[in-house]
Amino acid sequence: MPQLVLLPGKDRQLARQHPWIFAGAVDRLEGRARPGDTVEVVAANGRPLARAAWSPESKIRARVWTFDPQEIVDDAFFKRRVLAAVERRLLLPELREQEGLRLLHGESDGLPGVIADRYGDTIVLQLTSAGADKWRQALVRALQRATGCARIYERSDSDVRRLEGLLPVAGWLLGEAPPSPLSIVENGVRMRVDIVAGHKTGFYLDQRDNRLLTRLLASGRRTLNCFCYSGGFSLQALAGGASQVLSIDSSAPALATAVENLALNPGLDASLAEWREADVFSELRVLKSHGERFDLIILDPPKFAPSAAHAERAARAYRDINVFGFRLLAAGGLLLTYSCSGGISRQHFQEIVADAAVAAGRQARILRHLAAPADHPVGLGFSEGEYLKGLLCQAD
Ligand code: SAH
């Protein structure tokens, strides 16, 4: 096996079980390896440390499969890892009943670059690293065996593949398109999942718990849902008895799905919902200039800072929408505000929101810290896994 030799002192991150080996930590590769091949990672003094997938094109030169330098990376390895991850999803009662569930959460499930989301009996697989890409078939076999699912669709068209020198790939890996459009029931609300053209794998499973929280808080509240996508928060707010829900997104197809989702749930009163195709940054200003007020506001923007390099610009964007969020809140109103940027830490986000309240001239407090549900575990040595953070705030 080729050997990836680290520079002296550059094995510290690895010792803390952080699975990424950056270019700056690498001394040399001994032997030949193609992208995705398994290499043995050794310290400068030759001590074996781990086995990892080689990715010469990426700044993350290798991603660790196993911190046991003896463990063989083969079909059986993926069967073990996938089965362990699927069994982990059975530990918590609230996960057991979900039709939409993240089965594999990359690094935090010991499978760097591998995402798998289950929607009923269909799994959507997203491979974002050279190593993951190489083991596609092993992953398909392992998923099939661990879940019994009849269909696996690949949605490896994320931009991050380019950083690994990989082209976009999409298509059926197992079975074929189901006869009718896919949908799941999430906390009592039916939602369509467009696995082919929707965002990510089709649905934002990471906000499941927070959408449920919205439902529990919405009764009698005039609600504003910014960046609504297919209407997940909006429909839960309606289910929770919101007096009115205004939802904003810049994507016409996302809004069309949202309208369709509302129609799929005849128990919800569609006359209380308004959908607006607009840029949230400018629409918030328009709402303010019209003197509008809301009792519950949700801000769930896209990833403004994919990495720390974008943090400063992203911080300004978060601040801007949160200032207007606070300005539009009625007295005693609730703000549910999120960041899914890996480049913004939880603490940094809290500081941004605190600044925004001050700039809006509002006194506010945190009622709850919010995160992704348990099917999005966070490896203890991998803080990047905690990309989604949120705050439930109440303003005077
Ligand atoms: N809250 C959603 C997920 C939001 S994803 C859910 O629970 O499913 C982010 C959304 O923001 C996407 O739908 C995208 O179309 C939208 N978006 C991105 N930039 C925007 C902008 N400047 N104004 C309005 N919508 C925007």
CSV table of C-alpha atoms and ligand atoms in Angstrom, one decimal:
chain,number,residue,atom,x,y,z
A,1,MET,CA,0.0,0.0,0.0
A,2,PRO,CA,1.3,3.5,-0.8
A,3,GLN,CA,2.4,5.5,2.2
A,4,LEU,CA,1.4,9.1,3.0
A,5,VAL,CA,4.2,10.5,5.1
A,6,LEU,CA,3.3,13.5,7.3
A,7,LEU,CA,5.6,16.3,8.2
A,8,PRO,CA,7.1,16.3,11.8
A,9,GLY,CA,4.5,17.5,14.3
A,10,LYS,CA,1.6,17.3,11.8
A,11,ASP,CA,0.0,14.3,13.3
A,12,ARG,CA,-1.7,16.2,16.2
A,13,GLN,CA,-5.0,16.8,14.4
A,14,LEU,CA,-5.1,13.1,13.5
A,15,ALA,CA,-4.4,12.1,17.1
A,16,ARG,CA,-7.6,14.0,18.1
A,17,GLN,CA,-9.5,11.9,15.5
A,18,HIS,CA,-9.9,14.7,13.0
A,19,PRO,CA,-10.2,12.9,9.7
A,20,TRP,CA,-8.9,15.5,7.3
A,21,ILE,CA,-5.2,15.7,6.2
A,22,PHE,CA,-4.5,19.0,4.6
A,23,ALA,CA,-1.8,19.5,1.9
A,24,GLY,CA,0.3,21.5,4.4
A,25,ALA,CA,0.6,18.5,6.7
A,26,VAL,CA,2.0,16.2,3.9
A,27,ASP,CA,5.6,15.6,3.4
A,28,ARG,CA,5.4,13.0,0.6
A,29,LEU,CA,3.6,10.1,-1.0
A,30,GLU,CA,5.7,7.0,-1.2
A,31,GLY,CA,4.6,4.6,-4.0
A,32,ARG,CA,1.8,5.3,-6.5
A,33,ALA,CA,-1.8,6.1,-5.8
A,34,ARG,CA,-4.7,7.2,-8.0
A,35,PRO,CA,-7.4,9.5,-6.7
A,36,GLY,CA,-9.5,7.6,-4.2
A,37,ASP,CA,-7.0,4.9,-3.5
A,38,THR,CA,-6.4,3.8,0.1
A,39,VAL,CA,-3.1,4.9,1.5
A,40,GLU,CA,-1.4,4.2,4.8
A,41,VAL,CA,-0.8,7.4,6.8
A,42,VAL,CA,2.4,7.4,8.7
A,43,ALA,CA,4.0,9.9,11.0
A,44,ALA,CA,7.4,11.5,10.1
A,45,ASN,CA,9.1,8.8,12.2
A,46,GLY,CA,7.4,6.1,10.2
A,47,ARG,CA,4.8,5.2,12.9
A,48,PRO,CA,1.5,4.0,11.2
A,49,LEU,CA,-1.5,6.2,12.2
A,50,ALA,CA,-4.4,5.5,9.9
A,51,ARG,CA,-5.7,4.5,6.6
A,52,ALA,CA,-7.1,7.2,4.3
A,53,ALA,CA,-8.4,7.9,0.8
A,54,TRP,CA,-5.9,9.8,-1.3
A,55,SER,CA,-7.2,12.9,-3.1
A,56,PRO,CA,-4.4,14.7,-4.9
A,57,GLU,CA,-6.6,17.5,-6.4
A,58,SER,CA,-8.1,18.7,-3.1
A,59,LYS,CA,-6.6,20.9,-0.4
A,60,ILE,CA,-7.8,18.1,1.9
A,61,ARG,CA,-5.2,15.6,0.5
A,62,ALA,CA,-6.6,12.6,2.3
A,63,ARG,CA,-9.6,11.7,4.4
A,64,VAL,CA,-9.3,9.0,7.0
A,65,TRP,CA,-11.4,5.9,6.7
A,66,THR,CA,-10.0,4.3,9.8
A,67,PHE,CA,-7.8,5.4,12.7
A,68,ASP,CA,-6.8,1.7,13.2
A,69,PRO,CA,-3.8,1.4,10.9
A,70,GLN,CA,-4.4,-2.4,10.6
A,71,GLU,CA,-8.0,-2.2,9.5
A,72,ILE,CA,-8.5,-3.3,5.9
A,73,VAL,CA,-10.7,-1.0,3.8
A,74,ASP,CA,-12.7,-3.3,1.6
A,75,ASP,CA,-16.4,-4.3,0.9
A,76,ALA,CA,-16.7,-5.7,4.4
A,77,PHE,CA,-15.4,-2.4,6.0
A,78,PHE,CA,-18.2,-0.5,4.3
A,79,LYS,CA,-20.8,-3.1,5.3
A,80,ARG,CA,-19.7,-2.7,8.9
A,81,ARG,CA,-19.7,1.1,8.8
A,82,VAL,CA,-23.0,1.4,7.0
A,83,LEU,CA,-24.7,-1.1,9.3
A,84,ALA,CA,-23.4,0.7,12.4
A,85,ALA,CA,-24.7,4.0,11.1
A,86,VAL,CA,-28.2,2.6,10.2
A,87,GLU,CA,-28.4,0.9,13.7
A,88,ARG,CA,-27.5,4.3,15.3
A,89,ARG,CA,-30.6,5.7,13.7
A,90,LEU,CA,-32.7,3.2,15.7
A,91,LEU,CA,-31.3,4.4,19.1
A,92,LEU,CA,-33.6,7.3,19.6
A,93,PRO,CA,-37.4,6.9,19.5
A,94,GLU,CA,-38.1,10.1,17.5
A,95,LEU,CA,-35.9,8.8,14.7
A,96,ARG,CA,-37.5,5.3,14.4
A,97,GLU,CA,-40.8,6.6,13.1
A,98,GLN,CA,-39.3,8.9,10.4
A,99,GLU,CA,-39.9,8.3,6.7
A,100,GLY,CA,-37.3,10.9,5.9
A,101,LEU,CA,-34.0,10.1,7.6
A,102,ARG,CA,-30.3,10.8,7.1
A,103,LEU,CA,-28.7,7.4,7.3
A,104,LEU,CA,-25.1,8.4,6.6
A,105,HIS,CA,-23.7,11.7,7.7
A,106,GLY,CA,-20.2,11.7,6.2
A,107,GLU,CA,-17.2,12.1,8.5
A,108,SER,CA,-19.4,11.9,11.7
A,109,ASP,CA,-20.5,8.4,10.7
A,110,GLY,CA,-16.9,7.4,9.9
A,111,LEU,CA,-17.6,7.7,6.1
A,112,PRO,CA,-16.0,10.9,4.8
A,113,GLY,CA,-17.7,12.3,1.7
A,114,VAL,CA,-20.7,10.0,2.0
A,115,ILE,CA,-24.2,11.3,2.5
A,116,ALA,CA,-27.3,9.0,2.3
A,117,ASP,CA,-30.8,10.2,2.9
A,118,ARG,CA,-33.7,7.8,3.1
A,119,TYR,CA,-37.2,8.8,1.8
A,120,GLY,CA,-39.5,5.9,2.4
A,121,ASP,CA,-38.0,3.0,0.4
A,122,THR,CA,-35.8,5.2,-1.7
A,123,ILE,CA,-32.3,6.2,-0.7
A,124,VAL,CA,-30.5,9.2,-2.2
A,125,LEU,CA,-26.7,8.9,-2.1
A,126,GLN,CA,-24.3,11.8,-2.4
A,127,LEU,CA,-20.6,11.2,-2.9
A,128,THR,CA,-18.4,14.3,-2.5
A,129,SER,CA,-14.9,13.0,-2.1
A,130,ALA,CA,-12.5,10.9,-4.3
A,131,GLY,CA,-12.5,8.1,-1.8
A,132,ALA,CA,-16.3,8.0,-1.5
A,133,ASP,CA,-16.6,8.0,-5.3
A,134,LYS,CA,-14.3,5.0,-5.7
A,135,TRP,CA,-16.4,2.9,-3.3
A,136,ARG,CA,-19.8,3.7,-4.8
A,137,GLN,CA,-20.7,0.0,-5.5
A,138,ALA,CA,-19.6,-1.2,-2.1
A,139,LEU,CA,-21.8,1.5,-0.5
A,140,VAL,CA,-24.7,0.6,-2.7
A,141,ARG,CA,-24.4,-3.1,-1.6
A,142,ALA,CA,-23.9,-2.1,2.0
A,143,LEU,CA,-27.0,0.2,2.0
A,144,GLN,CA,-29.1,-2.4,0.3
A,145,ARG,CA,-28.1,-5.0,2.8
A,146,ALA,CA,-28.5,-2.8,5.9
A,147,THR,CA,-31.9,-1.3,5.0
A,148,GLY,CA,-33.6,-3.6,2.4
A,149,CYS,CA,-34.3,-0.5,0.3
A,150,ALA,CA,-35.4,-1.2,-3.2
A,151,ARG,CA,-34.2,2.0,-4.8
A,152,ILE,CA,-30.9,4.0,-4.6
A,153,TYR,CA,-30.5,7.2,-6.6
A,154,GLU,CA,-27.2,9.0,-6.8
A,155,ARG,CA,-27.3,12.8,-6.5
A,156,SER,CA,-23.5,13.6,-6.7
A,157,ASP,CA,-23.9,17.0,-8.3
A,158,SER,CA,-22.7,19.1,-5.4
A,159,ASP,CA,-20.2,21.9,-6.3
A,160,VAL,CA,-17.7,20.5,-3.7
A,161,ARG,CA,-17.0,17.6,-6.0
A,162,ARG,CA,-15.1,20.0,-8.3
A,163,LEU,CA,-12.6,20.6,-5.5
A,164,GLU,CA,-11.9,16.9,-5.6
A,165,GLY,CA,-11.5,16.8,-9.3
A,166,LEU,CA,-14.7,14.9,-9.8
A,167,LEU,CA,-17.4,15.5,-12.4
A,168,PRO,CA,-21.1,15.7,-11.4
A,169,VAL,CA,-22.9,12.4,-11.5
A,170,ALA,CA,-26.6,11.6,-11.1
A,171,GLY,CA,-28.8,8.6,-11.8
A,172,TRP,CA,-30.3,5.3,-10.5
A,173,LEU,CA,-27.8,3.0,-8.9
A,174,LEU,CA,-30.4,0.4,-7.8
A,175,GLY,CA,-34.0,0.0,-9.1
A,176,GLU,CA,-35.7,2.7,-11.1
A,177,ALA,CA,-37.8,5.8,-10.7
A,178,PRO,CA,-40.9,5.1,-8.5
A,179,PRO,CA,-44.2,5.2,-10.4
A,180,SER,CA,-45.6,8.2,-8.5
A,181,PRO,CA,-43.8,11.3,-7.2
A,182,LEU,CA,-42.0,10.8,-3.9
A,183,SER,CA,-43.3,12.2,-0.7
A,184,ILE,CA,-42.8,11.7,3.0
A,185,VAL,CA,-44.8,12.5,6.1
A,186,GLU,CA,-42.8,14.6,8.6
A,187,ASN,CA,-44.5,15.3,11.9
A,188,GLY,CA,-47.9,14.8,10.5
A,189,VAL,CA,-47.4,16.9,7.4
A,190,ARG,CA,-47.0,15.4,3.9
A,191,MET,CA,-44.1,16.9,1.9
A,192,ARG,CA,-43.0,16.2,-1.6
A,193,VAL,CA,-39.4,15.3,-2.1
A,194,ASP,CA,-37.9,16.0,-5.6
A,195,ILE,CA,-34.8,13.9,-5.5
A,196,VAL,CA,-33.9,14.7,-9.1
A,197,ALA,CA,-34.2,18.5,-9.2
A,198,GLY,CA,-34.7,19.5,-5.6
A,199,HIS,CA,-31.9,21.1,-3.4
A,200,LYS,CA,-29.3,18.8,-1.9
A,201,THR,CA,-30.8,15.3,-1.9
A,202,GLY,CA,-34.3,16.8,-2.3
A,203,PHE,CA,-35.2,17.9,1.2
A,204,TYR,CA,-33.7,19.6,4.2
A,205,LEU,CA,-33.9,16.8,6.8
A,206,ASP,CA,-31.7,18.7,9.2
A,207,GLN,CA,-34.5,21.1,10.1
A,208,ARG,CA,-37.0,18.4,11.1
A,209,ASP,CA,-36.9,19.1,14.9
A,210,ASN,CA,-36.9,22.8,14.4
A,211,ARG,CA,-39.9,22.7,12.1
A,212,LEU,CA,-41.7,20.7,14.8
A,213,LEU,CA,-40.7,23.4,17.3
A,214,THR,CA,-42.3,26.0,15.0
A,215,ARG,CA,-45.5,24.1,15.1
A,216,LEU,CA,-45.5,24.0,18.9
A,217,LEU,CA,-44.9,27.8,19.0
A,218,ALA,CA,-47.2,29.0,16.1
A,219,SER,CA,-50.6,29.1,17.7
A,220,GLY,CA,-52.3,32.4,17.0
A,221,ARG,CA,-49.1,34.0,15.7
A,222,ARG,CA,-48.8,35.9,12.5
A,223,THR,CA,-45.7,34.2,11.0
A,224,LEU,CA,-43.0,35.1,8.5
A,225,ASN,CA,-41.0,32.3,7.0
A,226,CYS,CA,-37.9,33.6,5.1
A,227,PHE,CA,-36.0,31.2,2.7
A,228,CYS,CA,-39.0,28.9,2.8
A,229,TYR,CA,-37.9,26.4,0.1
A,230,SER,CA,-40.7,23.8,-0.2
A,231,GLY,CA,-42.6,25.3,2.7
A,232,GLY,CA,-41.6,22.9,5.6
A,233,PHE,CA,-41.6,25.6,8.3
A,234,SER,CA,-44.7,27.3,6.8
A,235,LEU,CA,-46.8,24.1,6.8
A,236,GLN,CA,-45.8,23.2,10.3
A,237,ALA,CA,-46.7,26.8,11.4
A,238,LEU,CA,-50.2,26.3,9.8
A,239,ALA,CA,-50.5,22.9,11.4
A,240,GLY,CA,-49.7,24.6,14.8
A,241,GLY,CA,-52.5,27.2,14.3
A,242,ALA,CA,-50.7,30.2,13.0
A,243,SER,CA,-53.1,33.0,12.2
A,244,GLN,CA,-51.4,33.8,8.9
A,245,VAL,CA,-48.1,32.7,7.2
A,246,LEU,CA,-46.2,34.7,4.8
A,247,SER,CA,-43.4,32.7,3.1
A,248,ILE,CA,-40.6,34.1,1.0
A,249,ASP,CA,-38.1,32.4,-1.4
A,250,SER,CA,-36.3,33.6,-4.5
A,251,SER,CA,-36.8,30.2,-6.3
A,252,ALA,CA,-40.0,29.8,-8.3
A,253,PRO,CA,-39.7,26.0,-8.5
A,254,ALA,CA,-39.3,25.8,-4.7
A,255,LEU,CA,-42.4,27.9,-4.3
A,256,ALA,CA,-44.3,25.8,-6.7
A,257,THR,CA,-43.4,22.7,-4.7
A,258,ALA,CA,-44.5,24.6,-1.5
A,259,VAL,CA,-47.9,25.3,-3.0
A,260,GLU,CA,-48.2,21.7,-4.1
A,261,ASN,CA,-47.3,20.6,-0.6
A,262,LEU,CA,-50.0,22.7,0.9
A,263,ALA,CA,-52.5,21.1,-1.4
A,264,LEU,CA,-51.3,17.6,-0.3
A,265,ASN,CA,-52.4,18.5,3.2
A,266,PRO,CA,-56.2,19.2,3.0
A,267,GLY,CA,-56.3,19.7,6.8
A,268,LEU,CA,-54.4,22.9,6.5
A,269,ASP,CA,-56.2,26.2,5.7
A,270,ALA,CA,-54.6,27.4,2.4
A,271,SER,CA,-56.3,30.7,2.7
A,272,LEU,CA,-54.0,31.6,5.6
A,273,ALA,CA,-50.9,31.1,3.5
A,274,GLU,CA,-49.2,33.6,1.2
A,275,TRP,CA,-46.2,32.8,-1.0
A,276,ARG,CA,-44.0,35.5,-2.3
A,277,GLU,CA,-41.2,35.1,-4.8
A,278,ALA,CA,-38.6,37.7,-3.8
A,279,ASP,CA,-35.1,38.4,-2.5
A,280,VAL,CA,-35.3,38.2,1.3
A,281,PHE,CA,-32.8,41.0,1.7
A,282,SER,CA,-34.9,43.5,-0.2
A,283,GLU,CA,-38.3,42.1,0.8
A,284,LEU,CA,-37.5,42.5,4.6
A,285,ARG,CA,-36.9,46.2,3.9
A,286,VAL,CA,-40.2,46.5,2.0
A,287,LEU,CA,-42.1,44.8,4.8
A,288,LYS,CA,-40.5,47.2,7.3
A,289,SER,CA,-41.3,50.3,5.2
A,290,HIS,CA,-45.0,49.1,5.1
A,291,GLY,CA,-45.0,48.9,8.9
A,292,GLU,CA,-45.6,45.2,9.0
A,293,ARG,CA,-45.2,43.2,12.3
A,294,PHE,CA,-45.0,39.5,12.9
A,295,ASP,CA,-45.2,37.4,16.1
A,296,LEU,CA,-43.0,34.6,14.8
A,297,ILE,CA,-40.2,35.0,12.3
A,298,ILE,CA,-38.1,32.2,10.8
A,299,LEU,CA,-34.8,33.0,9.1
A,300,ASP,CA,-33.2,29.9,7.5
A,301,PRO,CA,-30.9,31.2,4.8
A,302,PRO,CA,-28.7,29.2,2.5
A,303,LYS,CA,-25.0,28.6,3.4
A,304,PHE,CA,-23.5,32.1,3.3
A,305,ALA,CA,-20.0,30.8,4.4
A,306,PRO,CA,-19.1,27.3,3.1
A,307,SER,CA,-15.7,27.7,4.8
A,308,ALA,CA,-13.9,30.0,7.2
A,309,ALA,CA,-12.6,32.0,4.2
A,310,HIS,CA,-16.1,33.4,3.6
A,311,ALA,CA,-16.9,34.1,7.2
A,312,GLU,CA,-16.6,37.9,7.1
A,313,ARG,CA,-18.9,38.6,4.2
A,314,ALA,CA,-21.3,35.9,5.5
A,315,ALA,CA,-21.3,37.6,8.9
A,316,ARG,CA,-22.5,40.8,7.3
A,317,ALA,CA,-25.3,39.0,5.5
A,318,TYR,CA,-26.5,37.2,8.7
A,319,ARG,CA,-26.4,40.5,10.6
A,320,ASP,CA,-28.4,42.2,7.9
A,321,ILE,CA,-31.3,39.7,7.9
A,322,ASN,CA,-31.3,39.4,11.7
A,323,VAL,CA,-31.5,43.2,12.2
A,324,PHE,CA,-34.6,43.2,10.0
A,325,GLY,CA,-35.9,40.1,11.7
A,326,PHE,CA,-35.8,42.0,15.0
A,327,ARG,CA,-37.2,45.2,13.5
A,328,LEU,CA,-40.2,43.3,12.2
A,329,LEU,CA,-40.9,41.4,15.4
A,330,ALA,CA,-44.0,42.4,17.4
A,331,ALA,CA,-43.6,43.0,21.1
A,332,GLY,CA,-43.0,39.6,22.8
A,333,GLY,CA,-42.4,38.1,19.3
A,334,LEU,CA,-40.3,35.0,18.6
A,335,LEU,CA,-37.3,34.8,16.2
A,336,LEU,CA,-36.1,31.4,15.0
A,337,THR,CA,-32.8,32.2,13.4
A,338,TYR,CA,-30.3,29.7,11.8
A,339,SER,CA,-26.9,29.4,10.2
A,340,CYS,CA,-25.9,26.3,8.2
A,341,SER,CA,-22.5,27.7,7.4
A,342,GLY,CA,-19.5,25.5,8.4
A,343,GLY,CA,-17.4,28.6,8.4
A,344,ILE,CA,-19.4,30.3,11.2
A,345,SER,CA,-19.1,28.8,14.7
A,346,ARG,CA,-22.0,28.7,17.1
A,347,GLN,CA,-20.4,31.3,19.3
A,348,HIS,CA,-19.8,33.6,16.3
A,349,PHE,CA,-23.4,33.2,15.2
A,350,GLN,CA,-24.7,34.1,18.7
A,351,GLU,CA,-22.5,37.3,18.6
A,352,ILE,CA,-23.9,38.2,15.2
A,353,VAL,CA,-27.5,37.8,16.4
A,354,ALA,CA,-26.7,39.8,19.6
A,355,ASP,CA,-25.3,42.6,17.5
A,356,ALA,CA,-28.3,42.6,15.3
A,357,ALA,CA,-30.7,43.0,18.3
A,358,VAL,CA,-28.7,46.0,19.5
A,359,ALA,CA,-28.7,47.5,16.0
A,360,ALA,CA,-32.5,47.0,15.8
A,361,GLY,CA,-32.9,48.6,19.2
A,362,ARG,CA,-34.5,45.5,20.7
A,363,GLN,CA,-33.9,43.8,24.0
A,364,ALA,CA,-34.0,40.0,23.5
A,365,ARG,CA,-33.0,36.7,25.1
A,366,ILE,CA,-32.2,33.2,24.0
A,367,LEU,CA,-34.9,30.7,25.0
A,368,ARG,CA,-33.2,27.7,23.3
A,369,HIS,CA,-30.1,26.7,21.4
A,370,LEU,CA,-31.0,24.7,18.3
A,371,ALA,CA,-29.2,22.2,16.2
A,372,ALA,CA,-29.8,19.4,13.7
A,373,PRO,CA,-31.5,16.2,14.9
A,374,ALA,CA,-29.8,13.0,16.0
A,375,ASP,CA,-29.6,11.5,12.5
A,376,HIS,CA,-27.0,14.2,11.8
A,377,PRO,CA,-24.5,13.2,14.5
A,378,VAL,CA,-21.4,15.2,15.1
A,379,GLY,CA,-18.1,13.4,15.5
A,380,LEU,CA,-16.5,14.5,18.7
A,381,GLY,CA,-13.2,15.2,16.9
A,382,PHE,CA,-15.0,16.8,13.9
A,383,SER,CA,-16.5,20.2,14.9
A,384,GLU,CA,-17.2,20.9,11.2
A,385,GLY,CA,-20.0,18.3,11.6
A,386,GLU,CA,-22.0,20.8,13.6
A,387,TYR,CA,-22.7,23.0,10.7
A,388,LEU,CA,-26.3,23.8,11.6
A,389,LYS,CA,-26.9,26.1,14.6
A,390,GLY,CA,-29.9,28.1,15.6
A,391,LEU,CA,-31.4,30.3,18.3
A,392,LEU,CA,-34.9,30.7,19.5
A,393,CYS,CA,-35.0,34.3,20.7
A,394,GLN,CA,-37.8,36.4,22.2
A,395,ALA,CA,-37.8,40.2,22.0
A,396,ASP,CA,-39.4,42.6,24.4
B,1,SAH,N1,-36.2,26.4,5.4
B,1,SAH,C1,-36.1,25.5,4.3
B,1,SAH,C2,-34.8,25.3,3.7
B,1,SAH,C3,-34.1,26.6,3.3
B,1,SAH,S1,-32.9,26.4,2.1
B,1,SAH,C4,-36.7,24.1,4.7
B,1,SAH,O1,-37.1,23.9,5.9
B,1,SAH,O2,-36.8,23.2,3.9
B,1,SAH,C5,-32.6,28.0,1.6
B,1,SAH,C6,-33.6,28.6,0.6
B,1,SAH,O3,-33.2,30.0,0.4
B,1,SAH,C7,-33.6,28.0,-0.8
B,1,SAH,O4,-34.9,27.6,-1.1
B,1,SAH,C8,-33.2,29.1,-1.7
B,1,SAH,O5,-34.0,29.1,-2.9
B,1,SAH,C9,-33.5,30.3,-0.9
B,1,SAH,N2,-32.8,31.6,-1.2
B,1,SAH,C10,-31.4,31.7,-1.4
B,1,SAH,N3,-31.1,33.0,-1.5
B,1,SAH,C11,-32.2,33.7,-1.3
B,1,SAH,C12,-32.5,35.1,-1.3
B,1,SAH,N4,-31.5,36.0,-1.4
B,1,SAH,N5,-33.8,35.5,-1.1
B,1,SAH,C13,-34.8,34.5,-1.0
B,1,SAH,N6,-34.6,33.2,-1.0
B,1,SAH,C14,-33.3,32.8,-1.2
